[in-house]
Amino acid sequence: MKAYLIKRLLQLIPTLLGITFISFVLIHLAPGNPAMMKLQMGKGGESLGEKAFSEQIIQQTKELYGLDKPLYVQYYTWVKRIFTLNFGNSFKDHRKVWDKIAERLPITIQLNVISIFLVYLIAIPCGIYSSTHSGSLADKSLTAVFFILYSLPSFWVAVLLIMFLGGGDFWDIFPVYGISSVGNETMGLLPWLLDRMWHLVLPVTCLTYGGLAYLSRLTRAGMLEVVREDYVRTARAKGLSERVVIFKHAFRNALLPLITLLAFLLPSMFGGSVIIESIFSVPGMGLLGFEALLSRDYPVIMAITVISAFLTLIGLLISDILYAALDPRIKLE
């Protein structure tokens, strides 16, 4: 186990470097120049036009950001900073990238932890129930409901929720802007917590419903495959209760496909949702990445890319370890 972990951790370095190099090249080859985009906006936000700027001013701006150097030199300089966990300053407002991430990350984690918890809490029991009642009316009803929810676009559902529950054309029940009320910093702990939860109801709903169909069907398929195995029939023949047979013998082996999803939970918790955060004006990581793309803010884009790639690789490593822990037939070597 120790040798395997060391080997996998050493493999992370070249893999991560390869991901960052490809991302760095693609971002710099994309249309748009951060120096020109920054200079195009004059006082009051009105575009002054490219003709109003001299080539000298544009060149000075490129030199300030280091964009005048060859691409491989820029990448080498960036990699040297990354090894010291220095992502540099944002092109947009010259703030440290770490500070901007530290502001947005807790909000995104709150959204995603709650939504992931709800997805697993609802989908896995429903998947188990469907597998043990395969072909029944309840199984067919759950399948129909979950797939209808899965087919609904999140942005469309978000608009409907705003119209019906957010003071659009019907009831004004839930807030639809931000994650807290004005002056919430002066509230006590319990009122602050209730206010935050009230603001998160609609965004969390939009982030949760789509994953129910996929995870429940995955659980159902895994359970149906396992309950037909000989060792499950043997456990029933020994007189064990159905609950013990399902949860102790069958569900443990049906977990293997679900563990694969762990590799994507960590980066999803970090990356956030661009669409939902934009619609509900939630200042999370998804909205930060979207704004960075629009403004060609290379340091922020690369920071998000590196951290997401690293979390994905760590998630894959954790999945491999859990595979071996759940199924002794799987050898890490």
PDB file of N, CA and C in Angstrom, residues 175-214:
ATOM      1  N   PRO A 175     -35.875  34.544  -0.948  1.00  0.00           N
ATOM      2  CA  PRO A 175     -35.050  35.566  -1.604  1.00  0.00           C
ATOM      3  C   PRO A 175     -34.353  34.980  -2.830  1.00  0.00           C
ATOM      4  N   VAL A 176     -34.137  35.823  -3.815  1.00  0.00           N
ATOM      5  CA  VAL A 176     -33.561  35.339  -5.079  1.00  0.00           C
ATOM      6  C   VAL A 176     -32.256  36.052  -5.415  1.00  0.00           C
ATOM      7  N   TYR A 177     -31.704  36.791  -4.482  1.00  0.00           N
ATOM      8  CA  TYR A 177     -30.488  37.553  -4.761  1.00  0.00           C
ATOM      9  C   TYR A 177     -29.502  37.386  -3.609  1.00  0.00           C
ATOM     10  N   GLY A 178     -28.289  36.952  -3.926  1.00  0.00           N
ATOM     11  CA  GLY A 178     -27.252  36.840  -2.917  1.00  0.00           C
ATOM     12  C   GLY A 178     -27.451  35.665  -1.990  1.00  0.00           C
ATOM     13  N   ILE A 179     -26.681  35.672  -0.900  1.00  0.00           N
ATOM     14  CA  ILE A 179     -26.729  34.573   0.063  1.00  0.00           C
ATOM     15  C   ILE A 179     -27.067  35.042   1.466  1.00  0.00           C
ATOM     16  N   SER A 180     -27.301  36.326   1.648  1.00  0.00           N
ATOM     17  CA  SER A 180     -27.632  36.832   2.976  1.00  0.00           C
ATOM     18  C   SER A 180     -28.350  38.165   2.846  1.00  0.00           C
ATOM     19  N   SER A 181     -29.080  38.521   3.885  1.00  0.00           N
ATOM     20  CA  SER A 181     -29.802  39.785   3.903  1.00  0.00           C
ATOM     21  C   SER A 181     -28.866  40.930   4.274  1.00  0.00           C
ATOM     22  N   VAL A 182     -29.282  42.149   3.967  1.00  0.00           N
ATOM     23  CA  VAL A 182     -28.499  43.325   4.326  1.00  0.00           C
ATOM     24  C   VAL A 182     -28.463  43.463   5.845  1.00  0.00           C
ATOM     25  N   GLY A 183     -27.266  43.649   6.387  1.00  0.00           N
ATOM     26  CA  GLY A 183     -27.113  43.786   7.828  1.00  0.00           C
ATOM     27  C   GLY A 183     -27.059  42.474   8.575  1.00  0.00           C
ATOM     28  N   ASN A 184     -26.852  41.356   7.861  1.00  0.00           N
ATOM     29  CA  ASN A 184     -26.839  40.066   8.548  1.00  0.00           C
ATOM     30  C   ASN A 184     -25.636  39.899   9.458  1.00  0.00           C
ATOM     31  N   GLU A 185     -24.596  40.717   9.259  1.00  0.00           N
ATOM     32  CA  GLU A 185     -23.404  40.599  10.101  1.00  0.00           C
ATOM     33  C   GLU A 185     -23.681  41.014  11.541  1.00  0.00           C
ATOM     34  N   THR A 186     -24.779  41.739  11.769  1.00  0.00           N
ATOM     35  CA  THR A 186     -25.127  42.152  13.129  1.00  0.00           C
ATOM     36  C   THR A 186     -26.070  41.167  13.809  1.00  0.00           C
ATOM     37  N   MET A 187     -26.486  40.121  13.082  1.00  0.00           N
ATOM     38  CA  MET A 187     -27.408  39.142  13.648  1.00  0.00           C
ATOM     39  C   MET A 187     -26.675  38.201  14.598  1.00  0.00           C
ATOM     40  N   GLY A 188     -27.445  37.562  15.459  1.00  0.00           N
ATOM     41  CA  GLY A 188     -26.896  36.495  16.271  1.00  0.00           C
ATOM     42  C   GLY A 188     -26.643  35.250  15.432  1.00  0.00           C
ATOM     43  N   LEU A 189     -26.059  34.233  16.040  1.00  0.00           N
ATOM     44  CA  LEU A 189     -25.670  33.034  15.299  1.00  0.00           C
ATOM     45  C   LEU A 189     -26.881  32.331  14.690  1.00  0.00           C
ATOM     46  N   LEU A 190     -27.917  32.088  15.481  1.00  0.00           N
ATOM     47  CA  LEU A 190     -29.080  31.362  14.976  1.00  0.00           C
ATOM     48  C   LEU A 190     -29.833  32.162  13.914  1.00  0.00           C
ATOM     49  N   PRO A 191     -30.122  33.452  14.119  1.00  0.00           N
ATOM     50  CA  PRO A 191     -30.765  34.217  13.038  1.00  0.00           C
ATOM     51  C   PRO A 191     -29.909  34.283  11.779  1.00  0.00           C
ATOM     52  N   TRP A 192     -28.582  34.401  11.949  1.00  0.00           N
ATOM     53  CA  TRP A 192     -27.698  34.437  10.784  1.00  0.00           C
ATOM     54  C   TRP A 192     -27.771  33.121  10.017  1.00  0.00           C
ATOM     55  N   LEU A 193     -27.760  32.008  10.749  1.00  0.00           N
ATOM     56  CA  LEU A 193     -27.811  30.695  10.108  1.00  0.00           C
ATOM     57  C   LEU A 193     -29.132  30.493   9.376  1.00  0.00           C
ATOM     58  N   LEU A 194     -30.243  30.888  10.002  1.00  0.00           N
ATOM     59  CA  LEU A 194     -31.548  30.754   9.357  1.00  0.00           C
ATOM     60  C   LEU A 194     -31.649  31.640   8.115  1.00  0.00           C
ATOM     61  N   ASP A 195     -31.095  32.832   8.207  1.00  0.00           N
ATOM     62  CA  ASP A 195     -31.112  33.739   7.056  1.00  0.00           C
ATOM     63  C   ASP A 195     -30.296  33.158   5.902  1.00  0.00           C
ATOM     64  N   ARG A 196     -29.124  32.596   6.215  1.00  0.00           N
ATOM     65  CA  ARG A 196     -28.297  31.996   5.163  1.00  0.00           C
ATOM     66  C   ARG A 196     -29.001  30.801   4.531  1.00  0.00           C
ATOM     67  N   MET A 197     -29.599  29.941   5.339  1.00  0.00           N
ATOM     68  CA  MET A 197     -30.302  28.773   4.803  1.00  0.00           C
ATOM     69  C   MET A 197     -31.488  29.193   3.942  1.00  0.00           C
ATOM     70  N   TRP A 198     -32.199  30.251   4.348  1.00  0.00           N
ATOM     71  CA  TRP A 198     -33.351  30.728   3.583  1.00  0.00           C
ATOM     72  C   TRP A 198     -32.911  31.221   2.208  1.00  0.00           C
ATOM     73  N   HIS A 199     -31.747  31.862   2.126  1.00  0.00           N
ATOM     74  CA  HIS A 199     -31.234  32.341   0.841  1.00  0.00           C
ATOM     75  C   HIS A 199     -30.746  31.197  -0.049  1.00  0.00           C
ATOM     76  N   LEU A 200     -30.349  30.076   0.556  1.00  0.00           N
ATOM     77  CA  LEU A 200     -29.775  28.974  -0.211  1.00  0.00           C
ATOM     78  C   LEU A 200     -30.816  27.980  -0.712  1.00  0.00           C
ATOM     79  N   VAL A 201     -32.080  28.135  -0.309  1.00  0.00           N
ATOM     80  CA  VAL A 201     -33.095  27.136  -0.666  1.00  0.00           C
ATOM     81  C   VAL A 201     -33.219  26.983  -2.178  1.00  0.00           C
ATOM     82  N   LEU A 202     -33.433  28.069  -2.910  1.00  0.00           N
ATOM     83  CA  LEU A 202     -33.650  27.978  -4.357  1.00  0.00           C
ATOM     84  C   LEU A 202     -32.388  27.540  -5.105  1.00  0.00           C
ATOM     85  N   PRO A 203     -31.190  28.130  -4.827  1.00  0.00           N
ATOM     86  CA  PRO A 203     -29.989  27.629  -5.531  1.00  0.00           C
ATOM     87  C   PRO A 203     -29.703  26.160  -5.262  1.00  0.00           C
ATOM     88  N   VAL A 204     -29.862  25.724  -4.015  1.00  0.00           N
ATOM     89  CA  VAL A 204     -29.594  24.320  -3.689  1.00  0.00           C
ATOM     90  C   VAL A 204     -30.598  23.413  -4.389  1.00  0.00           C
ATOM     91  N   THR A 205     -31.856  23.826  -4.484  1.00  0.00           N
ATOM     92  CA  THR A 205     -32.858  23.034  -5.204  1.00  0.00           C
ATOM     93  C   THR A 205     -32.452  22.829  -6.654  1.00  0.00           C
ATOM     94  N   CYS A 206     -31.982  23.888  -7.302  1.00  0.00           N
ATOM     95  CA  CYS A 206     -31.568  23.782  -8.711  1.00  0.00           C
ATOM     96  C   CYS A 206     -30.330  22.908  -8.877  1.00  0.00           C
ATOM     97  N   LEU A 207     -29.458  22.889  -7.880  1.00  0.00           N
ATOM     98  CA  LEU A 207     -28.247  22.071  -7.959  1.00  0.00           C
ATOM     99  C   LEU A 207     -28.506  20.613  -7.610  1.00  0.00           C
ATOM    100  N   THR A 208     -29.629  20.332  -6.945  1.00  0.00           N
ATOM    101  CA  THR A 208     -29.863  18.988  -6.407  1.00  0.00           C
ATOM    102  C   THR A 208     -30.679  18.094  -7.331  1.00  0.00           C
ATOM    103  N   TYR A 209     -31.753  18.620  -7.902  1.00  0.00           N
ATOM    104  CA  TYR A 209     -32.734  17.742  -8.544  1.00  0.00           C
ATOM    105  C   TYR A 209     -32.147  16.974  -9.733  1.00  0.00           C
ATOM    106  N   GLY A 210     -31.193  17.576 -10.458  1.00  0.00           N
ATOM    107  CA  GLY A 210     -30.669  16.916 -11.648  1.00  0.00           C
ATOM    108  C   GLY A 210     -29.875  15.658 -11.352  1.00  0.00           C
ATOM    109  N   GLY A 211     -29.221  15.606 -10.188  1.00  0.00           N
ATOM    110  CA  GLY A 211     -28.400  14.444  -9.865  1.00  0.00           C
ATOM    111  C   GLY A 211     -29.176  13.275  -9.313  1.00  0.00           C
ATOM    112  N   LEU A 212     -30.439  13.473  -8.990  1.00  0.00           N
ATOM    113  CA  LEU A 212     -31.211  12.386  -8.384  1.00  0.00           C
ATOM    114  C   LEU A 212     -31.403  11.223  -9.345  1.00  0.00           C
ATOM    115  N   ALA A 213     -31.742  11.525 -10.608  1.00  0.00           N
ATOM    116  CA  ALA A 213     -32.013  10.455 -11.574  1.00  0.00           C
ATOM    117  C   ALA A 213     -30.760   9.626 -11.835  1.00  0.00           C
ATOM    118  N   TYR A 214     -29.646  10.308 -12.063  1.00  0.00           N
ATOM    119  CA  TYR A 214     -28.425   9.578 -12.417  1.00  0.00           C
ATOM    120  C   TYR A 214     -27.966   8.681 -11.275  1.00  0.00           C
TER     121      TYR A 214
END
